[in-house]
């Protein structure tokens, strides 16, 4: 890999070219100034980063020793809590406070809605996600199992189309009802004297709540669309008599477009494989294009080639005759990597890799300066902010470290203090226990907190690895700590004044093919008081958006805040410290084998794509051939779970190896239609297979149970 020397650093040629030729021009910062700033960032924060990681390791060693010393004894929760307090793992909680973050866009501070997560390395996916601000409800219903079944292959089915229209009309009746009658009986939509008039037979019917009508396109007497709104979210009823669906509709409604993914996390961490200068440059290139607004992707389907780019804003006529715009794009946040990993994309003068998180912090904000410079057009933040989600932080000290990093980044780049807003991922046990103090540490930056069940469970297992064998993975959601964790996160966010100021988020729906189940279950997230919850696709975002019309999240939050003031938090520290060790691990041999079969298959299915193809988070067939999302978080929990059972003798190494070989053959079959796929069986000696196996066999010794060190090494080995 070609390297270029700058300000005492050695920079990969691909990254250097991107920075000098694309990212820096237009920012007013010359290359020499930028690389001096990067060198200062590395010199000042690199030693602190290493010290924080050493603290993590020392605490984990102490916890391991505590459990070993108390092996065979009944768990003493009081002594255990006292031990964690003495270790400064569990810190005293300070006085109440309210965050004072300013210049936060309404998509984050006040309009609850779905949130997408998309890999930064895939330009097509990134554009699709950015353009998922508006989604077709008709398409989402027709093409998925949302109505209970999948469409048959072949041409358009009028019968299925009729079911879609009926479903959508029912949604309109629930969301924007008419004063009398039903949208299903409508024969036309028009605007009369600034009000929406819906023709039903000979009558002209108003909305039950006329203020829900906010705009239209075309002529008032025969609009091409009408825009209605509930809970801050737009619903555009598209009217087109020439459309296949609109031509047969009594009111010529051709589609119902929902404001869907109001926010999207462009992911430099879990969703991507970016292990060197080339791959980091590609991720930064796509983020830069999104921030400039000029990202393009040429796509060929059959004989048709077309260009994908960012959607423009939508222009409407207001009821009073004035015009206004609604943004056509999702508000984008960048998820940087955590504090653990280093990157060979930049090395210091001694050849040591620098912290990848420091590089992400400076470059992602540099790229966003192109958006900050805009006054119109494809703007991302209209409030002049940059949003960075920071994952896998352990406790308030690490959040304070992140806050200081961005203060330095703002100084290097000449930005106003607190231009950068951060999202705190509540996915590590030490952060959960000390969440209020974590928020305090970024009091003027925090715009987002979020729960992530999978990473949080992976850390739960690793932290208490020596305590005993953990319950089966499928039983984990029934454990006392997980319910307390989900409630605790919401209550603390509300207690710190997040209502109308910042997001409280929930985790991913990991089954992108099961939209009917998602519609049934994921409404629990807005009902829990969460402003947003993660979805795996633009289609899922459109369907999940219906939940935010059914539930007024801000009203729920107000009720929860009142309950919090009157009764205190719904979870306690003691609830959170309940260790999910199996009380009576008397599983049958078949149950044990089924558990490790499922875990091993998921690990292999993800790792083989990550290592051999450089594909991060993706839909991977599970052991039953059902497509599930797999990423480093799912891999972390699966590998740590087997490692825990191996440590405590529930399984032995021979059984683990035999299981991996059996599952490798299944994963090979599942990828049999991919001509570029390299089978793992029968040799079982490839980098992907060995890396997947090492995640388990070396799982106990991995820092916090993270998968990155092994995955990165395996991926780099395939690129040599």
Coordinates of N, CA and C in Angstrom, one line a residue, residues 48-252:
X48 N -4.6 9.2 25.6 CA -5.8 9.1 26.4 C -6.7 8.0 25.9
X49 N -6.7 7.8 24.6 CA -7.5 6.6 24.1 C -6.9 5.3 24.6
X50 N -5.6 5.2 24.6 CA -5.0 3.9 25.0 C -5.2 3.7 26.5
X51 N -5.2 4.8 27.3 CA -5.4 4.7 28.7 C -6.8 4.3 29.1
X52 N -7.8 4.8 28.3 CA -9.2 4.4 28.5 C -9.4 2.9 28.2
X53 N -8.7 2.4 27.2 CA -8.8 1.0 26.9 C -8.2 0.2 27.9
X54 N -7.1 0.7 28.5 CA -6.4 0.0 29.6 C -7.3 -0.1 30.8
X55 N -8.1 1.0 31.1 CA -9.0 1.0 32.2 C -10.1 -0.1 32.0
X56 N -10.6 -0.2 30.7 CA -11.6 -1.2 30.4 C -11.1 -2.6 30.8
X57 N -9.8 -2.9 30.3 CA -9.2 -4.2 30.5 C -9.0 -4.5 32.0
X58 N -8.6 -3.4 32.7 CA -8.3 -3.6 34.2 C -9.6 -3.9 34.9
X59 N -10.7 -3.2 34.5 CA -12.0 -3.5 35.2 C -12.5 -4.9 34.8
X60 N -12.4 -5.3 33.6 CA -12.8 -6.6 33.2 C -12.1 -7.7 34.0
X61 N -10.8 -7.5 34.1 CA -9.9 -8.5 34.8 C -10.4 -8.6 36.3
X62 N -10.7 -7.4 36.9 CA -11.2 -7.4 38.3 C -12.5 -8.1 38.4
X63 N -13.4 -7.9 37.5 CA -14.7 -8.5 37.5 C -14.6 -10.0 37.3
X64 N -13.7 -10.4 36.4 CA -13.5 -11.9 36.2 C -12.9 -12.5 37.5
X65 N -12.0 -11.8 38.1 CA -11.4 -12.4 39.3 C -12.5 -12.5 40.4
X66 N -13.4 -11.5 40.5 CA -14.4 -11.5 41.6 C -15.3 -12.7 41.4
X67 N -15.7 -13.0 40.1 CA -16.6 -14.2 39.9 C -15.8 -15.5 40.2
X68 N -14.5 -15.5 39.8 CA -13.8 -16.7 40.1 C -13.6 -17.0 41.6
X69 N -13.4 -15.9 42.3 CA -13.2 -16.0 43.8 C -14.5 -16.4 44.5
X70 N -15.7 -16.1 43.8 CA -17.0 -16.5 44.4 C -17.6 -17.7 43.7
X71 N -16.9 -18.4 42.9 CA -17.4 -19.5 42.2 C -17.9 -20.6 43.2
X72 N -19.1 -21.1 42.9 CA -19.7 -22.1 43.8 C -20.5 -21.6 44.9
X73 N -20.5 -20.3 45.1 CA -21.2 -19.6 46.2 C -22.5 -19.0 45.6
X74 N -23.6 -18.9 46.4 CA -24.8 -18.2 46.0 C -24.4 -16.7 45.6
X75 N -25.0 -16.2 44.6 CA -24.6 -14.8 44.2 C -25.1 -13.9 45.2
X76 N -24.2 -13.0 45.7 CA -24.6 -12.0 46.7 C -24.7 -10.7 46.0
X77 N -25.9 -10.2 45.7 CA -26.1 -9.0 44.9 C -25.6 -7.8 45.6
X78 N -25.7 -7.7 47.0 CA -25.3 -6.6 47.7 C -23.8 -6.4 47.7
X79 N -23.1 -7.5 47.9 CA -21.6 -7.5 47.8 C -21.1 -7.2 46.4
X80 N -21.8 -7.8 45.5 CA -21.4 -7.5 44.1 C -21.6 -6.1 43.7
X81 N -22.7 -5.4 44.1 CA -22.8 -4.0 43.8 C -21.8 -3.2 44.5
X82 N -21.5 -3.5 45.8 CA -20.5 -2.8 46.5 C -19.1 -2.9 45.8
X83 N -18.8 -4.1 45.3 CA -17.6 -4.3 44.6 C -17.5 -3.4 43.4
X84 N -18.6 -3.3 42.6 CA -18.6 -2.5 41.4 C -18.4 -1.0 41.7
X85 N -19.0 -0.6 42.8 CA -18.9 0.8 43.3 C -17.4 1.1 43.7
X86 N -16.8 0.1 44.4 CA -15.4 0.3 44.8 C -14.5 0.3 43.6
X87 N -14.9 -0.3 42.5 CA -14.1 -0.4 41.3 C -14.3 0.9 40.5
X88 N -15.2 1.7 40.8 CA -15.6 2.9 40.0 C -16.2 2.5 38.7
X89 N -16.7 1.2 38.6 CA -17.4 0.8 37.5 C -18.9 1.3 37.6
X90 N -19.4 1.3 38.8 CA -20.7 1.9 39.1 C -20.4 3.2 39.8
X91 N -20.8 4.3 39.2 CA -20.4 5.6 39.8 C -21.6 6.3 40.5
X92 N -21.4 7.2 41.5 CA -22.5 7.9 42.1 C -23.2 8.7 41.0
X93 N -24.5 8.9 41.2 CA -25.3 9.7 40.3 C -25.4 11.1 40.8
X94 N -25.2 12.0 39.9 CA -25.2 13.4 40.3 C -26.7 14.0 40.4
X95 N -26.7 15.3 40.6 CA -28.0 16.0 40.7 C -28.7 16.0 39.3
X96 N -30.0 16.3 39.4 CA -30.8 16.4 38.1 C -30.3 17.6 37.3
X97 N -30.5 17.5 36.0 CA -30.1 18.5 35.1 C -30.9 18.3 33.8
X98 N -30.9 19.4 32.9 CA -31.5 19.3 31.6 C -30.5 19.6 30.6
X99 N -30.4 18.8 29.5 CA -29.5 19.1 28.5 C -29.8 20.4 27.9
X100 N -28.7 21.1 27.3 CA -28.9 22.4 26.7 C -28.4 22.4 25.3
X101 N -28.5 21.3 24.6 CA -28.1 21.2 23.2 C -29.0 22.2 22.4
X102 N -28.4 22.9 21.5 CA -29.1 23.8 20.6 C -28.9 23.5 19.2
X103 N -29.7 24.2 18.3 CA -29.5 24.1 16.9 C -29.7 22.6 16.4
X104 N -30.7 21.9 17.0 CA -31.0 20.6 16.6 C -32.2 20.6 15.6
X105 N -32.0 19.9 14.5 CA -33.1 19.9 13.5 C -34.3 19.2 14.0
X106 N -35.5 19.6 13.5 CA -36.8 19.1 14.0 C -36.9 17.6 13.8
X107 N -36.3 17.0 12.8 CA -36.4 15.6 12.6 C -35.8 14.8 13.8
X108 N -34.9 15.4 14.5 CA -34.3 14.8 15.7 C -35.0 15.2 16.9
X109 N -35.3 16.5 17.0 CA -35.8 17.0 18.3 C -37.3 16.9 18.5
X110 N -38.1 16.8 17.5 CA -39.5 16.9 17.7 C -40.5 16.2 16.8
X111 N -39.9 15.4 15.8 CA -40.8 14.6 14.9 C -40.4 13.2 15.0
X112 N -41.1 12.4 15.8 CA -40.8 10.9 15.9 C -41.1 10.2 14.5
X113 N -40.2 9.3 14.2 CA -40.3 8.6 12.9 C -39.3 7.5 12.8
X114 N -39.4 6.6 11.8 CA -38.4 5.5 11.7 C -37.0 6.1 11.4
X115 N -36.0 5.3 11.6 CA -34.6 5.6 11.4 C -33.9 4.5 10.6
X116 N -33.3 4.8 9.5 CA -32.6 3.8 8.7 C -31.1 3.8 9.2
X117 N -30.5 2.7 9.0 CA -29.0 2.5 9.1 C -28.5 1.9 7.8
X118 N -27.5 2.6 7.2 CA -27.0 2.1 5.9 C -25.5 2.1 5.9
X119 N -24.9 1.2 5.2 CA -23.4 1.1 5.1 C -22.8 2.3 4.3
X120 N -21.8 2.9 4.9 CA -21.2 4.1 4.2 C -20.4 3.7 2.9
X121 N -20.1 2.4 2.8 CA -19.3 2.0 1.6 C -20.1 1.7 0.4
X122 N -21.4 1.6 0.5 CA -22.2 1.3 -0.7 C -23.0 2.5 -1.1
X123 N -22.6 3.1 -2.2 CA -23.2 4.4 -2.7 C -24.7 4.2 -3.0
X124 N -25.0 3.1 -3.7 CA -26.4 2.9 -4.1 C -27.3 2.8 -2.9
X125 N -26.9 2.0 -1.9 CA -27.7 1.9 -0.7 C -27.8 3.2 0.1
X126 N -26.7 3.9 0.1 CA -26.7 5.2 0.8 C -27.7 6.2 0.1
X127 N -27.7 6.2 -1.2 CA -28.6 7.1 -1.9 C -30.0 6.6 -1.7
X128 N -30.3 5.3 -1.7 CA -31.6 4.8 -1.5 C -32.1 5.2 -0.1
X129 N -31.2 5.2 0.9 CA -31.6 5.5 2.3 C -31.8 7.0 2.4
X130 N -31.0 7.8 1.8 CA -31.1 9.3 1.9 C -32.5 9.7 1.2
X131 N -32.8 9.0 0.1 CA -34.1 9.3 -0.6 C -35.3 8.6 0.0
X132 N -35.1 7.9 1.1 CA -36.2 7.2 1.8 C -37.1 8.1 2.7
X133 N -36.9 9.4 2.6 CA -37.7 10.4 3.3 C -39.2 10.2 3.0
X134 N -39.4 9.9 1.7 CA -40.8 9.6 1.3 C -40.8 8.2 0.6
X135 N -41.8 7.5 1.0 CA -42.0 6.1 0.4 C -43.4 5.8 0.0
X136 N -43.5 4.9 -1.0 CA -44.8 4.5 -1.5 C -45.4 3.5 -0.6
X137 N -46.6 3.8 0.0 CA -47.3 2.9 0.8 C -47.8 1.8 -0.1
X138 N -48.3 2.1 -1.3 CA -48.8 1.1 -2.2 C -47.7 0.0 -2.5
X139 N -46.5 0.5 -2.8 CA -45.4 -0.4 -3.2 C -45.1 -1.3 -2.0
X140 N -45.0 -0.7 -0.8 CA -44.6 -1.4 0.4 C -45.6 -2.5 0.8
X141 N -46.9 -2.2 0.6 CA -47.9 -3.2 0.9 C -47.9 -4.3 -0.2
X142 N -47.8 -3.9 -1.5 CA -47.9 -4.9 -2.6 C -46.8 -5.9 -2.6
X143 N -45.6 -5.4 -2.4 CA -44.4 -6.2 -2.6 C -43.9 -7.0 -1.4
X144 N -44.5 -6.9 -0.3 CA -44.1 -7.6 0.9 C -45.2 -8.5 1.5
X145 N -45.0 -9.1 2.7 CA -46.0 -9.9 3.3 C -46.8 -9.0 4.3
X146 N -46.8 -7.7 4.2 CA -47.4 -6.8 5.2 C -48.9 -7.1 5.3
X147 N -49.5 -7.6 4.2 CA -51.0 -7.9 4.3 C -51.2 -9.3 4.7
X148 N -50.1 -10.1 5.0 CA -50.3 -11.5 5.4 C -49.8 -12.5 4.4
X149 N -49.6 -12.1 3.2 CA -49.0 -13.0 2.1 C -48.2 -12.2 1.2
X150 N -47.4 -13.0 0.4 CA -46.5 -12.4 -0.6 C -47.2 -12.4 -1.9
X151 N -46.8 -11.4 -2.8 CA -47.4 -11.4 -4.2 C -46.9 -12.7 -5.0
X152 N -47.8 -13.1 -5.8 CA -47.4 -14.2 -6.8 C -46.5 -13.6 -7.8
X153 N -45.5 -14.4 -8.3 CA -44.7 -14.0 -9.4 C -45.5 -13.6 -10.6
X154 N -45.0 -12.7 -11.4 CA -45.7 -12.4 -12.7 C -46.2 -10.9 -12.7
X155 N -47.1 -10.6 -13.6 CA -47.5 -9.3 -13.8 C -48.4 -8.8 -12.7
X156 N -48.7 -7.5 -12.8 CA -49.5 -6.9 -11.7 C -50.8 -7.6 -11.6
X157 N -51.2 -7.8 -10.3 CA -52.5 -8.4 -10.0 C -53.4 -7.4 -9.5
X158 N -54.5 -7.2 -10.3 CA -55.5 -6.2 -9.9 C -56.2 -6.6 -8.6
X159 N -56.4 -7.9 -8.3 CA -57.0 -8.3 -7.0 C -56.1 -7.9 -5.9
X160 N -54.8 -8.1 -6.0 CA -53.9 -7.7 -4.9 C -53.8 -6.2 -4.8
X161 N -53.8 -5.6 -6.0 CA -53.8 -4.1 -6.0 C -55.1 -3.5 -5.2
X162 N -56.2 -4.2 -5.4 CA -57.4 -3.8 -4.7 C -57.3 -3.9 -3.2
X163 N -56.6 -5.0 -2.8 CA -56.4 -5.1 -1.3 C -55.5 -4.0 -0.8
X164 N -54.5 -3.7 -1.6 CA -53.6 -2.6 -1.2 C -54.3 -1.3 -1.0
X165 N -55.2 -1.0 -2.0 CA -55.9 0.3 -2.0 C -56.9 0.3 -0.8
X166 N -57.5 -0.9 -0.5 CA -58.4 -0.9 0.7 C -57.6 -0.7 2.0
X167 N -56.5 -1.3 2.1 CA -55.6 -1.2 3.3 C -55.2 0.3 3.5
X168 N -54.8 0.9 2.4 CA -54.4 2.3 2.4 C -55.5 3.3 2.8
X169 N -56.7 3.0 2.2 CA -57.9 3.8 2.5 C -58.2 3.7 4.0
X170 N -58.1 2.5 4.5 CA -58.4 2.3 5.9 C -57.4 3.1 6.8
X171 N -56.1 3.1 6.3 CA -55.1 3.9 7.0 C -55.5 5.4 7.0
X172 N -55.9 5.9 5.9 CA -56.3 7.3 5.8 C -57.5 7.6 6.7
X173 N -58.5 6.6 6.8 CA -59.6 6.8 7.6 C -59.2 6.9 9.1
X174 N -58.2 6.2 9.5 CA -57.7 6.2 10.9 C -56.9 7.4 11.2
X175 N -56.2 7.9 10.1 CA -55.2 8.9 10.3 C -55.7 10.3 10.1
X176 N -56.4 10.5 9.0 CA -56.9 11.8 8.6 C -58.4 11.6 8.2
X177 N -59.2 11.3 9.2 CA -60.6 10.9 8.9 C -61.4 12.1 8.3
X178 N -62.4 11.8 7.6 CA -63.4 12.8 7.1 C -64.4 13.1 8.2
X179 N -65.0 14.2 8.1 CA -66.0 14.6 9.1 C -67.2 13.6 9.1
X180 N -67.5 13.1 7.9 CA -68.5 12.1 7.7 C -68.0 11.2 6.5
X181 N -68.6 10.0 6.4 CA -68.2 9.1 5.3 C -66.8 8.6 5.4
X182 N -66.3 8.1 4.3 CA -65.0 7.4 4.3 C -64.2 7.8 3.1
X183 N -62.9 7.7 3.2 CA -62.0 7.9 2.1 C -62.2 6.8 1.0
X184 N -62.7 5.6 1.5 CA -62.9 4.5 0.6 C -64.0 4.9 -0.4
X185 N -64.9 5.8 -0.1 CA -66.0 6.2 -0.9 C -65.7 7.4 -1.8
X186 N -64.5 8.0 -1.6 CA -64.2 9.3 -2.2 C -64.2 9.1 -3.8
X187 N -64.7 10.1 -4.4 CA -64.7 10.1 -5.9 C -63.8 11.3 -6.4
X188 N -63.3 12.1 -5.5 CA -62.4 13.2 -6.0 C -61.9 14.0 -4.8
X189 N -60.8 14.7 -5.0 CA -60.2 15.6 -4.0 C -60.0 16.9 -4.7
X190 N -60.3 18.0 -4.0 CA -60.1 19.3 -4.5 C -59.9 20.3 -3.3
X191 N -59.4 21.5 -3.7 CA -59.2 22.5 -2.6 C -60.2 23.7 -2.9
X192 N -61.0 23.9 -1.9 CA -62.0 25.0 -2.1 C -61.8 26.0 -0.9
X193 N -61.6 27.2 -1.3 CA -61.4 28.3 -0.3 C -60.3 27.9 0.8
X194 N -59.2 27.3 0.3 CA -58.1 26.9 1.2 C -58.4 25.7 2.1
X195 N -59.4 25.0 1.8 CA -59.7 23.8 2.6 C -59.8 22.6 1.7
X196 N -59.5 21.4 2.2 CA -59.6 20.2 1.4 C -61.0 19.7 1.4
X197 N -61.5 19.5 0.2 CA -62.9 19.0 0.0 C -62.8 17.6 -0.7
X198 N -63.4 16.7 -0.1 CA -63.4 15.3 -0.6 C -64.8 15.0 -1.1
X199 N -64.9 14.7 -2.4 CA -66.2 14.4 -3.0 C -66.6 12.9 -2.6
X200 N -67.7 12.8 -2.0 CA -68.3 11.5 -1.7 C -69.8 11.5 -2.2
X201 N -70.0 10.9 -3.4 CA -71.3 11.0 -4.0 C -71.5 12.5 -4.4
X202 N -72.7 13.0 -4.1 CA -73.0 14.4 -4.4 C -72.4 15.4 -3.4
X203 N -71.9 14.9 -2.3 CA -71.5 15.7 -1.2 C -70.0 16.0 -1.2
X204 N -69.7 17.2 -0.7 CA -68.3 17.6 -0.6 C -68.0 17.6 0.9
X205 N -67.1 16.7 1.3 CA -66.9 16.5 2.8 C -65.5 17.0 3.2
X206 N -65.5 17.7 4.3 CA -64.2 18.2 4.9 C -63.6 17.2 5.8
X207 N -62.3 17.4 6.1 CA -61.7 16.6 7.1 C -62.3 16.8 8.4
X208 N -62.3 15.8 9.3 CA -62.8 15.9 10.6 C -61.9 17.0 11.4
X209 N -60.6 17.0 11.1 CA -59.8 18.1 11.6 C -59.2 18.8 10.4
X210 N -59.8 19.9 10.0 CA -59.4 20.6 8.8 C -57.9 21.0 8.8
X211 N -57.3 21.3 9.9 CA -55.9 21.8 10.0 C -54.9 20.7 9.6
X212 N -55.4 19.4 9.4 CA -54.5 18.4 8.9 C -54.2 18.6 7.5
X213 N -55.0 19.3 6.7 CA -54.6 19.6 5.3 C -53.6 20.8 5.3
X214 N -52.4 20.5 4.7 CA -51.4 21.5 4.7 C -50.9 22.0 3.4
X215 N -51.3 21.3 2.3 CA -50.9 21.7 1.0 C -51.3 20.9 -0.2
X216 N -51.0 21.3 -1.4 CA -51.3 20.5 -2.6 C -50.4 20.9 -3.7
X217 N -50.4 20.1 -4.8 CA -49.7 20.4 -6.0 C -50.7 20.5 -7.1
X218 N -50.4 21.2 -8.2 CA -51.3 21.3 -9.3 C -52.4 22.4 -9.1
X219 N -53.5 22.3 -9.8 CA -54.6 23.3 -9.7 C -55.5 22.9 -8.5
X220 N -56.0 23.9 -7.8 CA -56.8 23.7 -6.6 C -58.0 22.9 -7.0
X221 N -58.6 23.1 -8.2 CA -59.8 22.4 -8.5 C -59.5 20.9 -8.9
X222 N -58.3 20.7 -9.4 CA -57.9 19.3 -9.8 C -56.5 19.1 -9.4
X223 N -56.2 19.0 -8.2 CA -54.8 18.8 -7.7 C -54.2 17.5 -8.2
X224 N -52.9 17.5 -8.4 CA -52.1 16.3 -8.7 C -51.7 15.6 -7.4
X225 N -51.8 16.3 -6.3 CA -51.6 15.6 -5.0 C -52.1 16.5 -3.9
X226 N -52.4 16.0 -2.8 CA -52.8 16.7 -1.6 C -51.9 16.2 -0.4
X227 N -51.5 17.2 0.4 CA -50.6 16.9 1.5 C -51.4 17.1 2.8
X228 N -51.5 16.0 3.6 CA -52.1 16.0 4.9 C -51.1 15.6 5.9
X229 N -51.3 15.8 7.2 CA -50.3 15.7 8.2 C -50.9 15.2 9.5
X230 N -50.2 14.3 10.1 CA -50.5 14.0 11.5 C -49.2 13.7 12.3
X231 N -49.2 14.2 13.5 CA -48.0 14.0 14.4 C -46.7 14.5 13.7
X232 N -46.8 15.6 12.9 CA -45.7 16.1 12.2 C -45.2 15.4 11.0
X233 N -45.9 14.3 10.6 CA -45.5 13.5 9.5 C -46.4 13.7 8.3
X234 N -45.9 13.9 7.1 CA -46.7 14.1 5.9 C -47.2 12.9 5.3
X235 N -48.4 13.0 4.7 CA -49.0 11.9 3.9 C -49.4 12.6 2.6
X236 N -48.8 12.2 1.5 CA -49.2 12.8 0.2 C -50.0 11.8 -0.6
X237 N -51.3 12.3 -0.9 CA -52.2 11.5 -1.7 C -52.0 11.9 -3.1
X238 N -51.5 11.0 -3.9 CA -51.1 11.3 -5.3 C -52.3 11.0 -6.2
X239 N -52.6 11.9 -7.1 CA -53.8 11.8 -7.9 C -53.3 11.8 -9.4
X240 N -53.6 10.7 -10.1 CA -53.1 10.6 -11.5 C -54.0 9.6 -12.3
X241 N -54.9 10.2 -13.1 CA -55.9 9.3 -13.8 C -55.2 8.5 -14.9
X242 N -53.9 8.8 -15.3 CA -53.2 8.1 -16.3 C -52.4 6.9 -15.7
X243 N -52.3 6.8 -14.4 CA -51.5 5.8 -13.8 C -52.3 4.5 -13.8
X244 N -51.6 3.4 -13.8 CA -52.2 2.0 -13.9 C -53.3 1.9 -12.7
X245 N -52.9 2.3 -11.5 CA -53.8 2.2 -10.4 C -54.8 3.3 -10.4
X246 N -54.3 4.6 -10.6 CA -55.2 5.7 -10.6 C -56.3 5.7 -11.6
X247 N -56.0 5.0 -12.8 CA -57.0 5.0 -13.8 C -58.3 4.2 -13.4
X248 N -58.1 3.2 -12.5 CA -59.2 2.4 -12.1 C -59.8 2.8 -10.7
X249 N -59.2 3.8 -10.1 CA -59.6 4.3 -8.8 C -60.7 5.3 -9.0
X250 N -61.8 5.3 -8.1 CA -62.9 6.2 -8.2 C -62.4 7.7 -8.1
X251 N -61.4 7.9 -7.3 CA -60.9 9.3 -7.1 C -59.6 9.5 -7.8
X252 N -59.2 8.5 -8.6 CA -57.9 8.5 -9.4 C -56.7 8.7 -8.5

